[in-house]
Coordinates of C-alpha atoms in Angstrom, one line a residue:
M1 CA 0.1 0.0 0.1
D2 CA 1.3 3.3 -0.9
T3 CA 1.8 5.8 2.0
S4 CA 2.8 9.0 0.4
D5 CA 0.5 12.1 0.3
P6 CA 0.3 14.0 -3.2
S7 CA -0.5 17.2 -0.9
R8 CA 3.0 17.6 0.5
P9 CA 5.6 19.1 -1.5
G10 CA 8.1 17.2 -3.7
A11 CA 5.2 14.7 -3.5
E12 CA 5.0 13.3 -7.2
A13 CA 1.5 12.4 -7.5
A14 CA 0.1 9.3 -9.3
P15 CA -1.4 9.1 -12.6
A16 CA -5.2 8.8 -12.3
E17 CA -6.2 5.6 -13.6
P18 CA -9.7 6.2 -15.9
P19 CA -12.4 4.5 -15.0
A20 CA -12.9 1.0 -16.9
G21 CA -15.4 1.8 -20.3
T22 CA -14.1 5.1 -21.1
P23 CA -12.2 5.3 -24.3
V24 CA -8.5 6.7 -24.2
Q25 CA -8.0 9.8 -26.6
P26 CA -4.8 9.3 -28.3
P27 CA -2.4 12.1 -28.0
A28 CA -3.1 14.9 -30.1
E29 CA -0.2 15.4 -32.9
A30 CA 1.6 18.5 -32.6
P31 CA 0.7 21.3 -35.8
A32 CA 3.5 21.2 -38.1
E33 CA 5.9 24.8 -38.2
V34 CA 4.1 26.9 -39.6
S35 CA 6.3 28.8 -42.9
A36 CA 7.2 31.9 -41.9
E37 CA 6.2 33.8 -45.0
A38 CA 2.5 33.7 -45.6
P39 CA 1.6 33.4 -49.4
A40 CA 0.3 36.4 -51.0
K41 CA -3.3 36.4 -51.4
T42 CA -4.2 37.2 -55.2
P43 CA -7.7 39.8 -55.2
A44 CA -11.0 39.4 -56.4
P45 CA -11.5 40.8 -60.3
G46 CA -13.6 44.1 -60.4
R47 CA -17.3 43.7 -61.8
R48 CA -18.9 46.0 -63.6
P49 CA -22.4 48.0 -62.4
R50 CA -25.5 46.3 -63.2
G51 CA -27.5 48.3 -66.1
L52 CA -24.5 49.9 -67.1
T53 CA -24.3 48.7 -70.7
T54 CA -28.5 49.0 -71.2
L55 CA -27.7 52.8 -70.1
I56 CA -25.3 53.3 -72.8
V57 CA -27.5 51.7 -75.4
A58 CA -30.5 53.6 -74.4
C59 CA -28.1 56.7 -74.7
A60 CA -27.1 56.4 -77.7
A61 CA -30.5 55.6 -79.1
L62 CA -31.7 59.0 -77.8
V63 CA -28.8 60.6 -79.4
G64 CA -29.5 59.2 -82.3
V65 CA -33.9 59.8 -82.4
V66 CA -32.8 63.4 -81.3
G67 CA -30.1 63.9 -84.0
G68 CA -32.1 62.0 -86.3
T69 CA -35.3 64.2 -86.0
A70 CA -33.4 67.6 -86.1
T71 CA -31.5 66.6 -89.4
G72 CA -35.3 66.1 -90.5
Y73 CA -35.9 69.0 -90.3
A74 CA -33.1 71.0 -91.0
I75 CA -33.7 69.3 -94.3
Q76 CA -37.6 70.1 -94.7
A77 CA -37.1 73.6 -93.5
E78 CA -34.5 74.1 -96.3
R79 CA -37.3 72.8 -99.3
K80 CA -39.4 74.8 -100.8
P81 CA -42.9 74.6 -99.6
T82 CA -45.5 72.6 -102.2
P83 CA -48.1 74.8 -103.3
L84 CA -52.0 73.6 -102.5
P85 CA -54.8 73.3 -104.9
A86 CA -56.7 76.0 -105.7
L87 CA -60.1 76.4 -103.4
S88 CA -61.9 78.4 -105.8
Q89 CA -64.5 76.8 -108.4
A90 CA -66.1 77.5 -111.1
D91 CA -68.7 79.9 -110.6
L92 CA -72.4 78.1 -110.3
A93 CA -74.5 79.1 -113.2
Y94 CA -78.4 80.2 -112.3
P95 CA -80.9 81.1 -114.9
A96 CA -81.2 85.3 -115.5
K97 CA -84.9 84.6 -114.2
A98 CA -87.6 82.4 -112.9
L99 CA -89.2 80.7 -115.4
P100 CA -93.1 81.6 -116.2
E101 CA -95.6 80.1 -114.3
S102 CA -97.0 78.9 -117.3
K103 CA -93.6 76.9 -118.4
R104 CA -93.2 75.7 -114.3
P105 CA -94.1 71.6 -113.9
A106 CA -97.1 70.7 -111.7
P107 CA -96.6 69.9 -108.2
L108 CA -96.5 65.8 -107.8
P109 CA -100.2 64.6 -107.0
A110 CA -101.1 64.2 -103.6
E111 CA -102.0 60.2 -104.1
H112 CA -98.9 59.8 -105.6
D113 CA -97.0 62.0 -102.7
T114 CA -96.4 59.4 -100.1
A115 CA -95.6 62.4 -97.5
V116 CA -98.8 64.3 -98.0
K117 CA -100.4 61.1 -97.5
A118 CA -98.8 60.3 -94.5
N119 CA -99.0 63.7 -92.8
G120 CA -102.8 63.4 -93.1
D121 CA -105.0 61.6 -91.2
L122 CA -103.3 57.6 -90.7
R123 CA -106.2 55.9 -89.6
K124 CA -107.3 56.7 -93.5
L125 CA -104.9 54.9 -94.2
L126 CA -105.5 51.5 -92.6
V127 CA -106.6 49.0 -95.6
G128 CA -110.7 48.3 -95.3
K129 CA -111.9 45.7 -92.8
P130 CA -112.0 41.9 -94.9
K131 CA -115.2 41.0 -95.9
G132 CA -117.7 38.7 -92.8
F133 CA -115.0 40.7 -89.9
R134 CA -116.4 42.7 -86.9
E135 CA -114.9 45.8 -84.9
A136 CA -112.9 44.0 -82.1
S137 CA -112.3 45.3 -78.7
G138 CA -108.5 43.8 -78.1
Y139 CA -106.2 41.2 -79.9
F140 CA -103.2 40.9 -78.1
V141 CA -103.2 39.1 -74.3
N142 CA -101.7 42.1 -72.7
G143 CA -102.3 45.0 -75.1
V144 CA -104.9 47.6 -74.8
S145 CA -108.2 48.3 -76.9
P146 CA -107.2 51.1 -79.5
Q147 CA -109.1 54.3 -78.8
D148 CA -110.9 55.8 -82.1
G149 CA -108.7 54.3 -84.1
W150 CA -105.4 55.5 -82.7
L151 CA -103.2 53.8 -80.0
S152 CA -100.5 55.0 -77.5
P153 CA -97.0 54.4 -78.1
G154 CA -97.2 52.9 -74.8
G155 CA -100.2 51.0 -75.6
R156 CA -98.2 49.7 -78.6
S157 CA -95.7 48.7 -76.2
L158 CA -97.9 46.5 -74.0
E159 CA -98.2 44.4 -77.1
Y160 CA -94.5 42.2 -76.8
T161 CA -93.1 40.4 -74.2
E162 CA -90.5 43.2 -73.4
P163 CA -92.7 46.5 -73.6
G164 CA -90.1 48.7 -71.6
E165 CA -87.3 47.9 -73.9
V166 CA -89.9 48.4 -77.2
L167 CA -91.0 52.0 -75.7
V168 CA -87.5 53.5 -74.5
D169 CA -86.0 52.1 -78.3
S170 CA -89.5 53.6 -79.9
V171 CA -89.0 56.7 -78.4
R172 CA -85.3 57.0 -79.4
N173 CA -85.9 56.3 -82.7
G174 CA -88.6 59.0 -83.1
I175 CA -92.0 57.0 -82.8
R176 CA -94.7 59.9 -83.7
R177 CA -97.9 58.0 -83.9
V178 CA -99.7 54.9 -84.4
A179 CA -103.2 54.4 -86.1
A180 CA -104.4 50.5 -85.3
A181 CA -107.7 48.2 -86.0
N182 CA -108.9 45.2 -84.5
W183 CA -111.1 42.8 -86.1
Q184 CA -112.1 39.3 -86.1
R185 CA -114.6 37.2 -87.8
G186 CA -116.4 34.4 -85.9
E187 CA -115.3 33.2 -82.2
Y188 CA -111.6 32.4 -82.6
E189 CA -110.2 33.9 -85.9
Y190 CA -108.8 37.8 -85.6
V191 CA -106.8 40.0 -87.7
A192 CA -104.7 43.2 -86.0
V193 CA -103.0 46.0 -87.9
R194 CA -100.9 48.9 -86.7
L195 CA -99.5 51.9 -88.7
V196 CA -96.3 53.2 -87.1
Q197 CA -95.0 56.6 -88.2
F198 CA -91.9 58.1 -87.3
R199 CA -90.7 61.4 -87.3
P200 CA -90.3 63.3 -90.5
G201 CA -87.3 62.5 -92.2
A202 CA -86.5 59.1 -90.6
V203 CA -87.5 57.3 -93.2
A204 CA -84.6 54.4 -92.4
E205 CA -86.1 54.1 -88.8
A206 CA -89.3 52.8 -90.6
Q207 CA -87.2 50.7 -92.6
A208 CA -85.5 49.1 -89.7
E209 CA -88.3 48.9 -87.8
A210 CA -90.0 46.4 -90.4
A211 CA -86.8 44.5 -90.6
D212 CA -86.8 43.9 -86.5
S213 CA -90.8 42.9 -87.2
R214 CA -89.2 40.7 -89.7
W215 CA -86.7 38.8 -88.1
D216 CA -88.8 38.4 -84.9
A217 CA -91.7 37.1 -87.5
A218 CA -89.1 34.6 -88.9
T219 CA -87.9 33.2 -85.4
R220 CA -91.6 32.1 -85.1
T221 CA -92.4 30.7 -88.5
R222 CA -93.0 27.1 -89.1
S223 CA -89.8 25.5 -90.1
G224 CA -88.7 25.4 -94.0
H225 CA -90.4 28.7 -94.3
E226 CA -87.9 31.3 -92.3
E227 CA -87.1 33.6 -95.2
G228 CA -90.9 33.9 -95.2
R229 CA -93.3 35.2 -98.3
E230 CA -92.5 38.4 -100.7
V231 CA -96.0 40.1 -100.7
K232 CA -95.0 41.8 -103.9
A233 CA -91.8 41.5 -105.9
G234 CA -89.0 44.3 -104.7
S235 CA -91.2 45.9 -102.4
G236 CA -89.1 44.8 -98.9
A237 CA -92.5 43.4 -97.5
G238 CA -93.6 39.8 -96.5
F239 CA -95.2 37.4 -94.6
F240 CA -94.7 34.2 -92.3
V241 CA -96.7 31.2 -91.5
Y242 CA -96.1 30.8 -87.9
E243 CA -96.0 27.2 -86.5
P244 CA -98.9 26.2 -84.6
D245 CA -98.9 26.6 -81.1
A246 CA -100.6 23.5 -79.5
K247 CA -100.6 22.8 -75.4
P248 CA -102.6 20.0 -73.6
G249 CA -105.7 20.9 -72.2
Y250 CA -106.1 23.7 -74.9
L251 CA -107.3 25.0 -78.7
T252 CA -104.4 24.7 -81.4
V253 CA -103.5 28.7 -82.4
Y254 CA -102.2 29.2 -85.8
G255 CA -100.8 32.7 -86.7
A256 CA -99.0 34.6 -89.0
R257 CA -98.0 37.9 -90.1
A258 CA -97.1 40.7 -92.8
V259 CA -94.7 43.3 -92.2
G260 CA -94.0 45.9 -94.5
Y261 CA -93.0 50.5 -94.9
R262 CA -93.4 53.0 -97.4
G263 CA -91.5 56.3 -96.3
D264 CA -91.7 56.5 -93.1
V265 CA -94.9 54.3 -92.1
M266 CA -94.3 50.8 -91.1
F267 CA -97.4 48.6 -91.4
D268 CA -97.8 45.2 -89.4
L269 CA -100.5 43.0 -89.5
N270 CA -100.7 39.9 -86.9
F271 CA -103.1 36.9 -87.9
S272 CA -104.3 34.0 -85.7
D273 CA -107.7 31.5 -85.7
T274 CA -107.7 27.6 -84.1
K275 CA -107.5 26.1 -87.8
P276 CA -105.1 26.7 -90.8
L277 CA -105.0 30.5 -92.3
S278 CA -105.2 30.7 -95.4
E279 CA -101.5 31.8 -97.1
K280 CA -103.9 33.6 -99.6
A281 CA -106.0 35.5 -97.8
I282 CA -102.3 37.2 -95.7
K283 CA -101.0 38.3 -99.0
D284 CA -104.3 39.8 -100.5
L285 CA -104.6 41.8 -97.2
A286 CA -100.9 42.6 -96.8
L287 CA -100.8 43.6 -100.8
K288 CA -104.4 46.4 -100.0
Q289 CA -102.3 48.0 -97.1
L290 CA -98.8 48.5 -99.4
E291 CA -100.8 49.5 -102.0
R292 CA -102.8 52.1 -99.9
L293 CA -99.4 53.4 -98.7

């Protein structure tokens, strides 16, 4: 047994033995001698600021544009001005004096003047009531009856599925007045006539209204007859026979429509019955209405 005291001076302490199971670390190797002279560091290459090339190209383009514009102005300034064509024209020739009354052309007869006919009582231009028919109070489901042969623009708009839109379009297009008549024969046969006149000079509006009505009628025409039938060759008026409206529990309804225009007046004829309609009768009545205009 060792009785030496490690705390006493000069006494050598015995190295402590590591506990069992503890791994023994190998002694660290001594670092190699560092060279007295450190190698010189190579400086990193410098980088060009980002966007410098783009800025140079843009400046060159701007200088080129400005220089080209200045050169163009300088060249144009040195040229002689191009003379403009003369604004004057040959003097208009007028007769020395007015024609005497005996040599003046006669005015167009009233029966041949569409404007004179249409500016009178529009109700007189309604086609005559067909034989066997009587006056009827109404025709359209949501419409109103004419009053003394007249129908207001608002009353006419009620005859359509979208009355508000029709009324706005009619007022915008310059609707003037509407002459109307409803006739009935037997229990279920009806005919409704509408003459729609637009403001003076609005001939195109009457034509456009007729074209819209023809398109609407064509969408309901029976298969194979979508183009309709001409009332008179070259007149622009046509008539359409609808597909029968057959619903279970209700009478089958047959309908037709004839549309055309003359001057600033558009005519619109509607037919309905519970039995098939005569195309000849439709065409004849539409032709008579066209001739009255």
